[in-house]
PDB file of C-alpha atoms in Angstrom:
ATOM      1  CA  MET A   1     -22.903  -9.768  50.376  1.00 49.00           C
ATOM      2  CA  LYS A   2     -19.415  -8.263  50.155  1.00 48.00           C
ATOM      3  CA  THR A   3     -19.973  -6.462  53.480  1.00 52.00           C
ATOM      4  CA  LYS A   4     -21.089  -9.712  55.116  1.00 52.00           C
ATOM      5  CA  LYS A   5     -18.049 -11.575  53.749  1.00 52.00           C
ATOM      6  CA  THR A   6     -15.717  -8.816  54.935  1.00 52.00           C
ATOM      7  CA  HIS A   7     -17.262  -8.880  58.412  1.00 53.00           C
ATOM      8  CA  ILE A   8     -16.906 -12.655  58.655  1.00 54.00           C
ATOM      9  CA  LEU A   9     -13.301 -12.474  57.462  1.00 55.00           C
ATOM     10  CA  GLY A  10     -12.606  -9.834  60.086  1.00 57.00           C
ATOM     11  CA  LEU A  11     -13.934 -12.141  62.796  1.00 55.00           C
ATOM     12  CA  ILE A  12     -11.774 -15.009  61.552  1.00 57.00           C
ATOM     13  CA  LEU A  13      -8.616 -12.868  61.454  1.00 56.00           C
ATOM     14  CA  VAL A  14      -9.235 -11.675  65.019  1.00 56.00           C
ATOM     15  CA  LEU A  15      -9.767 -15.280  66.083  1.00 55.00           C
ATOM     16  CA  LEU A  16      -6.482 -16.278  64.470  1.00 55.00           C
ATOM     17  CA  THR A  17      -4.677 -13.458  66.286  1.00 54.00           C
ATOM     18  CA  VAL A  18      -5.937 -14.735  69.625  1.00 54.00           C
ATOM     19  CA  LEU A  19      -5.466 -18.415  68.873  1.00 54.00           C
ATOM     20  CA  SER A  20      -1.961 -17.777  67.625  1.00 49.00           C
ATOM     21  CA  THR A  21      -0.969 -16.738  71.110  1.00 46.00           C
ATOM     22  CA  LYS A  22      -2.024 -20.145  72.369  1.00 48.00           C
ATOM     23  CA  SER A  23       0.498 -21.444  69.891  1.00 44.00           C
ATOM     24  CA  LEU A  24       3.342 -20.103  72.012  1.00 42.00           C
ATOM     25  CA  GLN A  25       3.300 -23.252  74.104  1.00 40.00           C
ATOM     26  CA  ALA A  26       6.304 -25.506  73.595  1.00 40.00           C
ATOM     27  CA  ALA A  27       6.411 -26.928  77.104  1.00 41.00           C
ATOM     28  CA  SER A  28       9.565 -27.075  79.218  1.00 45.00           C
ATOM     29  CA  THR A  29       8.909 -30.813  79.591  1.00 61.00           C
ATOM     30  CA  ASP A  30       9.019 -31.051  75.792  1.00 66.00           C
ATOM     31  CA  PHE A  31       5.337 -31.887  75.451  1.00 78.00           C
ATOM     32  CA  VAL A  32       4.739 -32.962  71.866  1.00 84.00           C
ATOM     33  CA  GLY A  33       1.194 -33.539  70.727  1.00 90.00           C
ATOM     34  CA  GLU A  34      -2.254 -32.148  70.181  1.00 93.00           C
ATOM     35  CA  ILE A  35      -4.710 -30.081  72.232  1.00 93.00           C
ATOM     36  CA  VAL A  36      -8.277 -29.752  70.942  1.00 96.00           C
ATOM     37  CA  TYR A  37     -10.508 -26.932  72.209  1.00 96.00           C
ATOM     38  CA  GLU A  38     -14.283 -26.777  71.930  1.00 96.00           C
ATOM     39  CA  ILE A  39     -15.561 -23.294  70.996  1.00 94.00           C
ATOM     40  CA  SER A  40     -18.876 -21.891  72.212  1.00 93.00           C
ATOM     41  CA  TYR A  41     -20.436 -18.515  71.429  1.00 91.00           C
ATOM     42  CA  GLU A  42     -22.714 -16.150  73.305  1.00 87.00           C
ATOM     43  CA  ASP A  43     -26.409 -16.029  72.449  1.00 85.00           C
ATOM     44  CA  GLY A  44     -27.743 -13.517  69.956  1.00 82.00           C
ATOM     45  CA  ILE A  45     -25.215 -13.931  67.140  1.00 84.00           C
ATOM     46  CA  ASP A  46     -26.593 -13.534  63.617  1.00 83.00           C
ATOM     47  CA  ALA A  47     -27.498 -17.032  62.396  1.00 85.00           C
ATOM     48  CA  GLN A  48     -25.708 -16.574  59.045  1.00 84.00           C
ATOM     49  CA  ILE A  49     -22.494 -15.607  60.803  1.00 83.00           C
ATOM     50  CA  LEU A  50     -22.776 -18.336  63.432  1.00 85.00           C
ATOM     51  CA  GLU A  51     -23.143 -21.121  60.877  1.00 85.00           C
ATOM     52  CA  VAL A  52     -19.767 -20.321  59.296  1.00 84.00           C
ATOM     53  CA  LEU A  53     -17.805 -19.779  62.516  1.00 87.00           C
ATOM     54  CA  PRO A  54     -15.552 -22.642  63.715  1.00 88.00           C
ATOM     55  CA  GLN A  55     -16.763 -24.959  66.463  1.00 90.00           C
ATOM     56  CA  GLN A  56     -13.346 -26.164  67.596  1.00 92.00           C
ATOM     57  CA  SER A  57      -9.673 -25.224  67.521  1.00 92.00           C
ATOM     58  CA  THR A  58      -6.727 -27.629  67.381  1.00 93.00           C
ATOM     59  CA  LEU A  59      -3.228 -26.858  68.639  1.00 87.00           C
ATOM     60  CA  LEU A  60      -0.215 -28.934  67.582  1.00 89.00           C
ATOM     61  CA  VAL A  61       2.927 -28.519  69.686  1.00 84.00           C
ATOM     62  CA  LYS A  62       6.440 -29.688  68.875  1.00 83.00           C
ATOM     63  CA  LYS A  63       9.319 -28.151  70.783  1.00 78.00           C
ATOM     64  CA  LYS A  64       9.348 -24.451  69.926  1.00 77.00           C
ATOM     65  CA  GLN A  65       7.132 -24.694  66.870  1.00 80.00           C
ATOM     66  CA  THR A  66       3.363 -24.806  66.962  1.00 82.00           C
ATOM     67  CA  TYR A  67       0.456 -24.930  64.562  1.00 89.00           C
ATOM     68  CA  SER A  68      -3.095 -24.034  65.547  1.00 88.00           C
ATOM     69  CA  TYR A  69      -6.024 -24.287  63.156  1.00 91.00           C
ATOM     70  CA  THR A  70      -9.780 -24.127  62.837  1.00 89.00           C
ATOM     71  CA  ILE A  71     -12.123 -25.646  60.269  1.00 83.00           C
ATOM     72  CA  SER A  72     -15.293 -23.939  59.052  1.00 81.00           C
ATOM     73  CA  PRO A  73     -17.471 -23.809  55.902  1.00 78.00           C
ATOM     74  CA  LEU A  74     -15.305 -20.896  54.733  1.00 70.00           C
ATOM     75  CA  GLY A  75     -12.221 -23.114  54.678  1.00 71.00           C
ATOM     76  CA  ASN A  76      -9.347 -24.023  56.965  1.00 76.00           C
ATOM     77  CA  GLN A  77      -7.677 -21.164  58.815  1.00 84.00           C
ATOM     78  CA  GLY A  78      -4.456 -21.704  60.743  1.00 90.00           C
ATOM     79  CA  MET A  79      -1.476 -20.158  62.466  1.00 88.00           C
ATOM     80  CA  ILE A  80       2.113 -21.376  62.508  1.00 89.00           C
ATOM     81  CA  TYR A  81       4.422 -19.945  65.156  1.00 83.00           C
ATOM     82  CA  ASP A  82       8.204 -20.334  65.268  1.00 83.00           C
ATOM     83  CA  HIS A  83       9.560 -19.092  68.579  1.00 79.00           C
ATOM     84  CA  SER A  84      13.194 -19.277  67.465  1.00 81.00           C
ATOM     85  CA  LYS A  85      12.374 -16.708  64.755  1.00 85.00           C
ATOM     86  CA  GLU A  86       9.747 -14.870  66.825  1.00 84.00           C
ATOM     87  CA  ALA A  87       7.470 -14.915  63.817  1.00 86.00           C
ATOM     88  CA  SER A  88       3.967 -16.153  63.093  1.00 87.00           C
ATOM     89  CA  TYR A  89       2.180 -16.971  59.850  1.00 91.00           C
ATOM     90  CA  ALA A  90      -1.602 -16.743  59.657  1.00 90.00           C
ATOM     91  CA  LEU A  91      -2.742 -19.218  57.004  1.00 91.00           C
ATOM     92  CA  VAL A  92      -5.852 -17.735  55.418  1.00 86.00           C
ATOM     93  CA  ASP A  93      -7.994 -19.669  52.959  1.00 81.00           C
ATOM     94  CA  PHE A  94     -10.869 -17.320  52.141  1.00 72.00           C
ATOM     95  CA  PHE A  95     -12.973 -17.746  48.991  1.00 70.00           C
ATOM     96  CA  SER A  96     -10.054 -19.279  47.037  1.00 74.00           C
ATOM     97  CA  THR A  97      -7.519 -16.725  48.293  1.00 81.00           C
ATOM     98  CA  LYS A  98      -4.658 -18.506  50.084  1.00 88.00           C
ATOM     99  CA  LEU A  99      -2.272 -16.303  52.040  1.00 91.00           C
ATOM    100  CA  ALA A 100       0.379 -16.758  54.742  1.00 94.00           C
ATOM    101  CA  ILE A 101       0.304 -13.455  56.632  1.00 93.00           C
ATOM    102  CA  LYS A 102       3.684 -13.025  58.293  1.00 92.00           C
ATOM    103  CA  LYS A 103       4.015 -11.149  61.587  1.00 89.00           C
ATOM    104  CA  GLN A 104       7.348 -10.353  63.201  1.00 88.00           C
ATOM    105  CA  LYS A 105       7.844  -9.615  66.898  1.00 85.00           C
ATOM    106  CA  GLU A 106       6.881  -5.953  66.475  1.00 88.00           C
ATOM    107  CA  HIS A 107       3.551  -6.949  64.930  1.00 85.00           C
ATOM    108  CA  LEU A 108       2.827  -9.384  67.756  1.00 80.00           C
ATOM    109  CA  LEU A 109       3.550  -6.725  70.375  1.00 81.00           C
ATOM    110  CA  LYS A 110       1.335  -4.277  68.489  1.00 83.00           C
ATOM    111  CA  ASP A 111      -1.536  -6.787  68.665  1.00 80.00           C
ATOM    112  CA  ARG A 112      -1.049  -6.992  72.421  1.00 79.00           C
ATOM    113  CA  ALA A 113      -0.964  -3.206  72.752  1.00 81.00           C
ATOM    114  CA  THR A 114      -4.444  -2.841  71.226  1.00 81.00           C
ATOM    115  CA  PHE A 115      -5.868  -4.046  74.552  1.00 80.00           C
ATOM    116  CA  LYS A 116      -5.287  -2.181  77.824  1.00 83.00           C
ATOM    117  CA  ILE A 117      -5.023  -4.381  80.923  1.00 90.00           C
ATOM    118  CA  LYS A 118      -6.882  -2.655  83.784  1.00 92.00           C
ATOM    119  CA  ASP A 119      -6.664  -5.489  86.336  1.00 94.00           C
ATOM    120  CA  PHE A 120      -4.975  -8.892  86.568  1.00 95.00           C
ATOM    121  CA  LYS A 121      -5.865 -11.212  89.431  1.00 96.00           C
ATOM    122  CA  LEU A 122      -4.795 -14.773  90.209  1.00 95.00           C
ATOM    123  CA  GLU A 123      -7.576 -16.498  92.160  1.00 97.00           C
ATOM    124  CA  ASN A 124      -7.194 -19.253  94.755  1.00 97.00           C
ATOM    125  CA  GLU A 125      -9.822 -21.351  92.982  1.00 98.00           C
ATOM    126  CA  ARG A 126      -8.531 -24.475  91.244  1.00 97.00           C
ATOM    127  CA  LYS A 127     -10.141 -27.291  89.295  1.00 97.00           C
ATOM    128  CA  LYS A 128      -9.208 -30.288  87.190  1.00 98.00           C
ATOM    129  CA  ILE A 129      -9.495 -30.159  83.393  1.00 97.00           C
ATOM    130  CA  LEU A 130      -8.718 -33.428  81.639  1.00 97.00           C
ATOM    131  CA  GLY A 131      -6.735 -34.527  84.677  1.00 95.00           C
ATOM    132  CA  TYR A 132      -4.595 -31.359  84.884  1.00 94.00           C
ATOM    133  CA  THR A 133      -4.808 -29.025  87.882  1.00 95.00           C
ATOM    134  CA  CYS A 134      -5.758 -25.540  86.702  1.00 96.00           C
ATOM    135  CA  GLN A 135      -5.756 -22.206  88.519  1.00 96.00           C
ATOM    136  CA  LYS A 136      -8.300 -19.468  87.898  1.00 97.00           C
ATOM    137  CA  VAL A 137      -7.294 -16.023  86.649  1.00 97.00           C
ATOM    138  CA  LYS A 138      -9.369 -12.918  85.934  1.00 96.00           C
ATOM    139  CA  VAL A 139      -8.230 -10.194  83.563  1.00 95.00           C
ATOM    140  CA  THR A 140     -10.076  -6.905  83.095  1.00 95.00           C
ATOM    141  CA  VAL A 141      -9.329  -5.302  79.741  1.00 90.00           C
ATOM    142  CA  PHE A 142     -10.362  -2.025  78.124  1.00 89.00           C
ATOM    143  CA  ILE A 143     -11.377  -2.738  74.535  1.00 83.00           C
ATOM    144  CA  PRO A 144     -11.175   0.426  72.381  1.00 82.00           C
ATOM    145  CA  LYS A 145     -13.598  -0.773  69.677  1.00 78.00           C
ATOM    146  CA  LEU A 146     -16.284  -1.352  72.314  1.00 80.00           C
ATOM    147  CA  ASN A 147     -15.177   1.602  74.469  1.00 86.00           C
ATOM    148  CA  GLN A 148     -15.674  -0.423  77.630  1.00 87.00           C
ATOM    149  CA  ASP A 149     -13.996  -2.697  80.154  1.00 91.00           C
ATOM    150  CA  ILE A 150     -14.522  -6.452  79.751  1.00 90.00           C
ATOM    151  CA  GLU A 151     -13.653  -9.051  82.384  1.00 93.00           C
ATOM    152  CA  PHE A 152     -12.239 -12.323  81.072  1.00 94.00           C
ATOM    153  CA  THR A 153     -11.952 -15.519  83.111  1.00 96.00           C
ATOM    154  CA  ALA A 154      -9.574 -18.387  82.414  1.00 96.00           C
ATOM    155  CA  PHE A 155      -8.112 -21.538  83.929  1.00 96.00           C
ATOM    156  CA  PHE A 156      -4.490 -22.451  83.214  1.00 94.00           C
ATOM    157  CA  THR A 157      -2.116 -25.253  84.127  1.00 91.00           C
ATOM    158  CA  THR A 158       1.639 -25.367  84.609  1.00 88.00           C
ATOM    159  CA  GLU A 159       1.672 -29.167  84.382  1.00 89.00           C
ATOM    160  CA  LEU A 160       2.193 -29.154  80.592  1.00 85.00           C
ATOM    161  CA  GLY A 161       5.322 -27.048  80.960  1.00 75.00           C
ATOM    162  CA  ASN A 162       5.888 -23.499  82.049  1.00 52.00           C
ATOM    163  CA  ASN A 163       7.913 -21.137  79.850  1.00 56.00           C
ATOM    164  CA  GLU A 164       8.043 -17.376  80.230  1.00 63.00           C
ATOM    165  CA  TRP A 165       7.070 -16.954  76.579  1.00 65.00           C
ATOM    166  CA  ILE A 166       3.972 -19.181  76.679  1.00 63.00           C
ATOM    167  CA  ASN A 167       1.480 -16.317  76.294  1.00 73.00           C
ATOM    168  CA  GLN A 168       3.846 -13.450  75.501  1.00 68.00           C
ATOM    169  CA  ALA A 169       1.980 -12.349  72.397  1.00 63.00           C
ATOM    170  CA  ASP A 170      -1.509 -12.911  73.783  1.00 75.00           C
ATOM    171  CA  PRO A 171      -3.335  -9.548  73.850  1.00 79.00           C
ATOM    172  CA  ILE A 172      -5.312 -10.581  76.932  1.00 87.00           C
ATOM    173  CA  TYR A 173      -3.439 -13.324  78.796  1.00 88.00           C
ATOM    174  CA  TYR A 174       0.225 -12.437  78.204  1.00 85.00           C
ATOM    175  CA  MET A 175       0.891 -12.288  81.966  1.00 89.00           C
ATOM    176  CA  VAL A 176      -0.324 -15.864  82.506  1.00 89.00           C
ATOM    177  CA  ASN A 177       2.570 -18.300  82.947  1.00 88.00           C
ATOM    178  CA  GLY A 178       0.906 -21.546  81.987  1.00 86.00           C
ATOM    179  CA  THR A 179      -1.138 -23.304  79.309  1.00 85.00           C
ATOM    180  CA  LEU A 180      -4.716 -22.049  79.044  1.00 90.00           C
ATOM    181  CA  LEU A 181      -7.136 -24.967  79.064  1.00 95.00           C
ATOM    182  CA  GLU A 182     -10.303 -22.900  79.485  1.00 96.00           C
ATOM    183  CA  TYR A 183     -10.602 -19.232  78.581  1.00 94.00           C
ATOM    184  CA  GLU A 184     -12.769 -16.443  77.222  1.00 92.00           C
ATOM    185  CA  ILE A 185     -11.944 -14.066  74.381  1.00 87.00           C
ATOM    186  CA  GLN A 186     -13.560 -11.240  72.461  1.00 80.00           C
ATOM    187  CA  MET A 187     -13.681 -11.741  68.677  1.00 71.00           C
ATOM    188  CA  GLY A 188     -14.689  -8.381  67.235  1.00 71.00           C
ATOM    189  CA  THR A 189     -18.035  -7.809  68.948  1.00 74.00           C
ATOM    190  CA  VAL A 190     -18.537 -11.545  69.610  1.00 80.00           C
ATOM    191  CA  PHE A 191     -17.815 -13.039  73.047  1.00 85.00           C
ATOM    192  CA  MET A 192     -16.673 -16.656  72.966  1.00 88.00           C
ATOM    193  CA  SER A 193     -15.319 -19.397  75.222  1.00 93.00           C
ATOM    194  CA  LEU A 194     -12.837 -22.187  74.549  1.00 94.00           C
ATOM    195  CA  LYS A 195     -12.295 -25.298  76.651  1.00 97.00           C
ATOM    196  CA  ALA A 196      -9.845 -28.127  76.075  1.00 97.00           C
ATOM    197  CA  LYS A 197     -11.635 -31.404  75.393  1.00 97.00           C
ATOM    198  CA  GLU A 198      -8.651 -33.533  74.338  1.00 97.00           C
ATOM    199  CA  ILE A 199      -4.934 -33.487  75.193  1.00 95.00           C
ATOM    200  CA  THR A 200      -3.004 -36.153  73.299  1.00 94.00           C
ATOM    201  CA  PRO A 201       0.777 -36.689  73.352  1.00 91.00           C
ATOM    202  CA  LYS A 202       1.745 -37.893  69.866  1.00 92.00           C
ATOM    203  CA  LYS A 203       4.518 -37.774  67.280  1.00 93.00           C
ATOM    204  CA  LEU A 204       4.166 -34.952  64.767  1.00 94.00           C
ATOM    205  CA  ASN A 205       5.701 -34.583  61.319  1.00 95.00           C
ATOM    206  CA  ASP A 206       7.937 -31.528  60.858  1.00 94.00           C
ATOM    207  CA  ASN A 207       6.073 -30.692  57.632  1.00 94.00           C
ATOM    208  CA  LEU A 208       3.026 -29.687  59.683  1.00 94.00           C
ATOM    209  CA  PHE A 209       4.940 -26.596  60.790  1.00 92.00           C
ATOM    210  CA  LYS A 210       5.997 -25.458  57.314  1.00 93.00           C
ATOM    211  CA  ILE A 211       4.235 -22.863  55.153  1.00 93.00           C
ATOM    212  CA  PRO A 212       2.160 -24.683  52.483  1.00 92.00           C
ATOM    213  CA  LYS A 213       3.367 -24.062  48.927  1.00 92.00           C
ATOM    214  CA  THR A 214      -0.218 -23.183  48.025  1.00 92.00           C
ATOM    215  CA  HIS A 215      -0.053 -20.017  50.172  1.00 92.00           C
ATOM    216  CA  THR A 216       1.556 -16.682  49.246  1.00 92.00           C
ATOM    217  CA  ILE A 217       3.584 -15.034  52.033  1.00 94.00           C
ATOM    218  CA  VAL A 218       2.526 -11.404  52.547  1.00 94.00           C
ATOM    219  CA  SER A 219       2.745  -8.729  55.238  1.00 91.00           C
ATOM    220  CA  PRO A 220      -0.346  -7.733  57.266  1.00 88.00           C
ATOM    221  CA  GLU A 221      -0.578  -4.528  55.245  1.00 88.00           C
ATOM    222  CA  GLU A 222      -0.425  -6.368  51.921  1.00 90.00           C
ATOM    223  CA  ALA A 223      -2.983  -8.898  53.111  1.00 86.00           C
ATOM    224  CA  GLU A 224      -5.452  -6.181  54.080  1.00 83.00           C
ATOM    225  CA  LYS A 225      -5.299  -4.674  50.599  1.00 82.00           C
ATOM    226  CA  LEU A 226      -5.708  -8.047  48.870  1.00 78.00           C
ATOM    227  CA  LEU A 227      -8.605  -9.224  51.012  1.00 69.00           C
ATOM    228  CA  LYS A 228     -10.519  -5.975  50.592  1.00 71.00           C
ATOM    229  CA  LYS A 229     -10.757  -6.829  46.900  1.00 67.00           C
ATOM    230  CA  GLN A 230     -12.579 -10.104  47.625  1.00 61.00           C
TER     231      GLN A 230
END
């Protein structure tokens, strides 16, 4: 059971790493609001793992601070990103353990370096997603853990704002200058797709972007040691 829990936690932490990069999206037009993504998984995933994986991801954007989170039977997992400090905090709630795993710029760049971009191609194909014009991009990445190249496809828009740091920390899409509204990612050995299903401008309380008092701030190294004990 401990091995199963550890594997599931590993999947969630990888998911948070990828979703956190979508948090780098304070638009140049000062978009403030919420983007909700529907998550789908490839066939063949172990049923016990699939039933505890999140089915959607929500991104809150307010100027240069963002908060993305998922909800699953294991608890709420989230990521706060503060661009002014170039730091992210993964909010982990796993079997009663509540941590805020802090990553500085060097950690974010290290996450990106774990993937090796073999090919990056902007396609001419475009389509509308929720009323926004999106352009297609294909990225071929060598994934060390799988020892193979994987091609990822995404659609992004510049109509929500276009900052050079939008996807800077994204291990796959860091060269995309626009908001990803449909994209594929690899979560451990699991291939998954996310597609925006709601984009809602709305006022957001500043407290949403603060570290909850219930969570202990730790480094990635400290978190790994603590979670291995679970």
